[in-house]
Structures are given as C-alpha cells and as structure tokens.
C-alpha cells in the first residue's frame, strides 16, 4: 500500500526541461513508474520552475533521481541545491570564446546536438564574475557522448585561438624584423638612413 502525500519541488529550468523530455515522454515515464500525479509549473523564459507531486513522494523522488542521473543531472531530493551539484559537472570555457563555441546562428551547438543524438540540452551559464570563466552545461539523453563532444570542441577552439594569437604576434614580429632588415640593408647600400 503506497503512502499518498503532496509535495512541491523547486527545480532550475534545465532540470524541468530534462524532466519533461521530448514531447513529454520523460514525465510520462515518471508518472508510469511512480504512480503519482505530477503537474509542471514552469514558463519557458523563467530560470526556475516547480513540479507538484501527489502520490508516493519517496518513490516519485527516487524515480526522478534515477531519471536525472541517467541523463547526467545531479539532483537530490534531500534539499541540497541541484545547482551546487551541477556546477561540478559543468565544462569551463573562457568568456571570450563563447561566440566561437556557439557558432554563427548557433550552428556549432546544433551540430553537437545532432552528432550525439537523442534530446540533449547544451547551455551556456553566466559567469560568476563579469568577464570570468563561463560554463557549458550538458544534460539529457547521451549526455556522456555530448560532454565528450563539447570538451573536444572547446579544446579545438582554445588551440585554434592560441595558434591565431601566436601567429599574429609572430607575423607582427616577423614584419618588424624584415622591415628592420630592409632599413639596415638600405642604410648600408646608400650610406645613410632611408626616408620612407
């Protein structure tokens, strides 16, 4: 015999999206496995939402925790902050590289989602301090593959950016060196400084 109760559980938006799933498939699974009635209270633009659970609260929270864990989300019904747990799993990225990571019109993120299959949320978190490191949060189906793809893409962008910045410094140095060599050659050929 199950114990019926009522509980409202506050969740950040990304966990609400994971809990709902594609076309409501995940929330239907939770209802089927737990036998609870669940109502989601969340507007798409809001950073936080809630779910209202009527039924066996303990069983429902265990099912939700299993679902989240299977999709790469850290959440505990004991009241510890889901955000604090999630921060450990976020992938750091320098703020100045966010545009390159997102891609034109979001193309890079769209490509990463398509390559990992299933429903995956790849979101950019705000920096803790202005101009500080940002974080990429990956949750959903195939989250392990998605995180590996995100890490690889960030490494590729960092390497490419480092080579470009070194290349521009090196080409600037090379240009100065060749200009200096040209001046010194002209000086020795003409016996004096050259006016350019």
GROMACS .gro file of C-alpha atoms in nm:
model
  196
    1UNK     CA    1   0.000   0.000   0.000
    2UNK     CA    2   0.152   0.333  -0.107
    3UNK     CA    3   0.158   0.640   0.109
    4UNK     CA    4  -0.014   0.937  -0.056
    5UNK     CA    5   0.119   1.281   0.004
    6UNK     CA    6   0.167   1.616  -0.166
    7UNK     CA    7   0.492   1.798  -0.228
    8UNK     CA    8   0.607   2.091  -0.443
    9UNK     CA    9   0.963   2.051  -0.570
   10UNK     CA   10   1.150   2.358  -0.697
   11UNK     CA   11   1.384   2.294  -0.991
   12UNK     CA   12   1.602   2.504  -1.222
   13UNK     CA   13   1.477   2.538  -1.580
   14UNK     CA   14   1.726   2.295  -1.732
   15UNK     CA   15   1.608   2.018  -1.496
   16UNK     CA   16   1.244   2.095  -1.575
   17UNK     CA   17   1.323   2.052  -1.947
   18UNK     CA   18   1.501   1.721  -1.879
   19UNK     CA   19   1.211   1.602  -1.662
   20UNK     CA   20   0.953   1.681  -1.930
   21UNK     CA   21   1.156   1.520  -2.210
   22UNK     CA   22   1.083   1.519  -2.579
   23UNK     CA   23   0.707   1.557  -2.633
   24UNK     CA   24   0.652   1.481  -2.262
   25UNK     CA   25   0.798   1.129  -2.285
   26UNK     CA   26   1.011   1.152  -1.970
   27UNK     CA   27   0.740   1.293  -1.743
   28UNK     CA   28   0.506   1.020  -1.870
   29UNK     CA   29   0.770   0.762  -1.772
   30UNK     CA   30   0.796   0.913  -1.421
   31UNK     CA   31   0.416   0.903  -1.380
   32UNK     CA   32   0.401   0.542  -1.504
   33UNK     CA   33   0.685   0.421  -1.279
   34UNK     CA   34   0.579   0.612  -0.967
   35UNK     CA   35   0.200   0.605  -0.997
   36UNK     CA   36   0.195   0.972  -0.890
   37UNK     CA   37   0.006   1.264  -1.037
   38UNK     CA   38   0.257   1.532  -1.143
   39UNK     CA   39   0.192   1.886  -1.259
   40UNK     CA   40   0.472   2.101  -1.401
   41UNK     CA   41   0.464   2.475  -1.325
   42UNK     CA   42   0.718   2.650  -1.547
   43UNK     CA   43   0.711   2.929  -1.802
   44UNK     CA   44   0.972   2.881  -2.080
   45UNK     CA   45   1.156   3.209  -2.010
   46UNK     CA   46   1.176   3.162  -1.631
   47UNK     CA   47   1.505   3.039  -1.475
   48UNK     CA   48   1.318   2.834  -1.212
   49UNK     CA   49   1.006   2.623  -1.202
   50UNK     CA   50   0.837   2.364  -0.986
   51UNK     CA   51   0.660   2.034  -1.003
   52UNK     CA   52   0.367   1.942  -0.785
   53UNK     CA   53   0.360   1.575  -0.687
   54UNK     CA   54   0.057   1.394  -0.543
   55UNK     CA   55   0.120   1.032  -0.455
   56UNK     CA   56   0.404   0.832  -0.302
   57UNK     CA   57   0.654   1.117  -0.260
   58UNK     CA   58   0.953   0.899  -0.169
   59UNK     CA   59   0.901   0.664  -0.464
   60UNK     CA   60   0.843   0.954  -0.706
   61UNK     CA   61   1.160   1.136  -0.589
   62UNK     CA   62   1.358   0.813  -0.632
   63UNK     CA   63   1.226   0.771  -0.988
   64UNK     CA   64   1.304   1.137  -1.068
   65UNK     CA   65   1.654   1.098  -0.923
   66UNK     CA   66   1.712   0.786  -1.138
   67UNK     CA   67   1.590   0.968  -1.450
   68UNK     CA   68   1.815   1.268  -1.380
   69UNK     CA   69   2.117   1.051  -1.303
   70UNK     CA   70   2.067   0.860  -1.630
   71UNK     CA   71   2.074   1.194  -1.815
   72UNK     CA   72   2.379   1.340  -1.644
   73UNK     CA   73   2.199   1.562  -1.394
   74UNK     CA   74   2.289   1.576  -1.028
   75UNK     CA   75   1.983   1.621  -0.812
   76UNK     CA   76   1.896   1.511  -0.464
   77UNK     CA   77   1.551   1.522  -0.305
   78UNK     CA   78   1.711   1.585   0.036
   79UNK     CA   79   1.713   1.956  -0.021
   80UNK     CA   80   2.074   2.005  -0.130
   81UNK     CA   81   2.095   2.255  -0.410
   82UNK     CA   82   2.073   2.097  -0.756
   83UNK     CA   83   2.269   2.393  -0.887
   84UNK     CA   84   2.560   2.335  -0.649
   85UNK     CA   85   2.571   1.969  -0.750
   86UNK     CA   86   2.552   2.055  -1.120
   87UNK     CA   87   2.838   2.306  -1.110
   88UNK     CA   88   3.086   2.022  -1.058
   89UNK     CA   89   2.980   1.871  -1.390
   90UNK     CA   90   2.982   2.190  -1.597
   91UNK     CA   91   3.261   2.234  -1.853
   92UNK     CA   92   3.460   2.559  -1.815
   93UNK     CA   93   3.521   2.788  -2.114
   94UNK     CA   94   3.682   3.135  -2.130
   95UNK     CA   95   3.421   3.408  -2.174
   96UNK     CA   96   3.590   3.546  -2.488
   97UNK     CA   97   3.549   3.211  -2.668
   98UNK     CA   98   3.172   3.175  -2.616
   99UNK     CA   99   3.086   3.319  -2.958
  100UNK     CA  100   3.319   3.075  -3.133
  101UNK     CA  101   3.171   2.787  -2.933
  102UNK     CA  102   2.809   2.879  -3.012
  103UNK     CA  103   2.885   2.940  -3.380
  104UNK     CA  104   2.702   3.152  -3.633
  105UNK     CA  105   2.330   3.127  -3.558
  106UNK     CA  106   2.403   2.854  -3.302
  107UNK     CA  107   2.540   2.621  -3.574
  108UNK     CA  108   2.813   2.465  -3.356
  109UNK     CA  109   2.572   2.375  -3.077
  110UNK     CA  110   2.314   2.247  -3.328
  111UNK     CA  111   2.584   2.028  -3.486
  112UNK     CA  112   2.694   1.891  -3.147
  113UNK     CA  113   2.333   1.807  -3.057
  114UNK     CA  114   2.277   1.632  -3.390
  115UNK     CA  115   2.601   1.432  -3.356
  116UNK     CA  116   2.516   1.295  -3.012
  117UNK     CA  117   2.155   1.200  -3.094
  118UNK     CA  118   1.859   1.199  -2.859
  119UNK     CA  119   1.743   1.501  -2.668
  120UNK     CA  120   2.036   1.693  -2.523
  121UNK     CA  121   2.046   2.038  -2.368
  122UNK     CA  122   2.373   2.229  -2.418
  123UNK     CA  123   2.352   2.561  -2.238
  124UNK     CA  124   2.596   2.841  -2.157
  125UNK     CA  125   2.592   2.957  -1.795
  126UNK     CA  126   2.654   3.314  -1.683
  127UNK     CA  127   2.999   3.387  -1.536
  128UNK     CA  128   3.031   3.415  -1.158
  129UNK     CA  129   3.221   3.742  -1.211
  130UNK     CA  130   3.200   3.979  -1.512
  131UNK     CA  131   3.441   3.862  -1.781
  132UNK     CA  132   3.523   3.548  -1.580
  133UNK     CA  133   3.511   3.187  -1.687
  134UNK     CA  134   3.177   3.064  -1.815
  135UNK     CA  135   3.047   2.709  -1.807
  136UNK     CA  136   2.880   2.482  -2.057
  137UNK     CA  137   2.612   2.260  -1.903
  138UNK     CA  138   2.521   1.937  -2.080
  139UNK     CA  139   2.223   1.724  -1.974
  140UNK     CA  140   1.986   1.481  -2.140
  141UNK     CA  141   1.999   1.161  -2.343
  142UNK     CA  142   2.352   1.055  -2.444
  143UNK     CA  143   2.493   1.319  -2.207
  144UNK     CA  144   2.828   1.137  -2.175
  145UNK     CA  145   2.885   1.145  -2.552
  146UNK     CA  146   2.761   1.504  -2.567
  147UNK     CA  147   3.004   1.612  -2.291
  148UNK     CA  148   3.293   1.442  -2.471
  149UNK     CA  149   3.199   1.624  -2.793
  150UNK     CA  150   3.166   1.957  -2.609
  151UNK     CA  151   3.506   1.912  -2.436
  152UNK     CA  152   3.670   1.825  -2.769
  153UNK     CA  153   3.513   2.128  -2.939
  154UNK     CA  154   3.626   2.362  -2.659
  155UNK     CA  155   3.981   2.221  -2.678
  156UNK     CA  156   3.978   2.268  -3.057
  157UNK     CA  157   3.863   2.631  -3.019
  158UNK     CA  158   4.123   2.705  -2.747
  159UNK     CA  159   4.404   2.552  -2.957
  160UNK     CA  160   4.292   2.735  -3.271
  161UNK     CA  161   4.262   3.063  -3.079
  162UNK     CA  162   4.609   3.017  -2.924
  163UNK     CA  163   4.764   2.947  -3.265
  164UNK     CA  164   4.592   3.250  -3.416
  165UNK     CA  165   4.704   3.482  -3.137
  166UNK     CA  166   5.060   3.344  -3.152
  167UNK     CA  167   5.053   3.365  -3.530
  168UNK     CA  168   4.951   3.731  -3.528
  169UNK     CA  169   5.222   3.814  -3.274
  170UNK     CA  170   5.476   3.611  -3.472
  171UNK     CA  171   5.378   3.767  -3.805
  172UNK     CA  172   5.393   4.112  -3.644
  173UNK     CA  173   5.741   4.035  -3.512
  174UNK     CA  174   5.844   3.892  -3.847
  175UNK     CA  175   5.716   4.202  -4.022
  176UNK     CA  176   5.909   4.429  -3.784
  177UNK     CA  177   6.222   4.216  -3.825
  178UNK     CA  178   6.202   4.222  -4.205
  179UNK     CA  179   6.137   4.600  -4.201
  180UNK     CA  180   6.439   4.649  -3.971
  181UNK     CA  181   6.649   4.430  -4.202
  182UNK     CA  182   6.530   4.631  -4.502
  183UNK     CA  183   6.623   4.959  -4.329
  184UNK     CA  184   6.964   4.835  -4.226
  185UNK     CA  185   7.032   4.699  -4.579
  186UNK     CA  186   6.922   5.032  -4.730
  187UNK     CA  187   7.139   5.220  -4.481
  188UNK     CA  188   7.447   5.021  -4.577
  189UNK     CA  189   7.376   5.047  -4.951
  190UNK     CA  190   7.313   5.418  -4.956
  191UNK     CA  191   7.547   5.522  -4.686
  192UNK     CA  192   7.273   5.681  -4.478
  193UNK     CA  193   6.916   5.649  -4.348
  194UNK     CA  194   6.637   5.590  -4.598
  195UNK     CA  195   6.328   5.808  -4.595
  196UNK     CA  196   6.015   5.602  -4.646
   0.00000   0.00000   0.00000
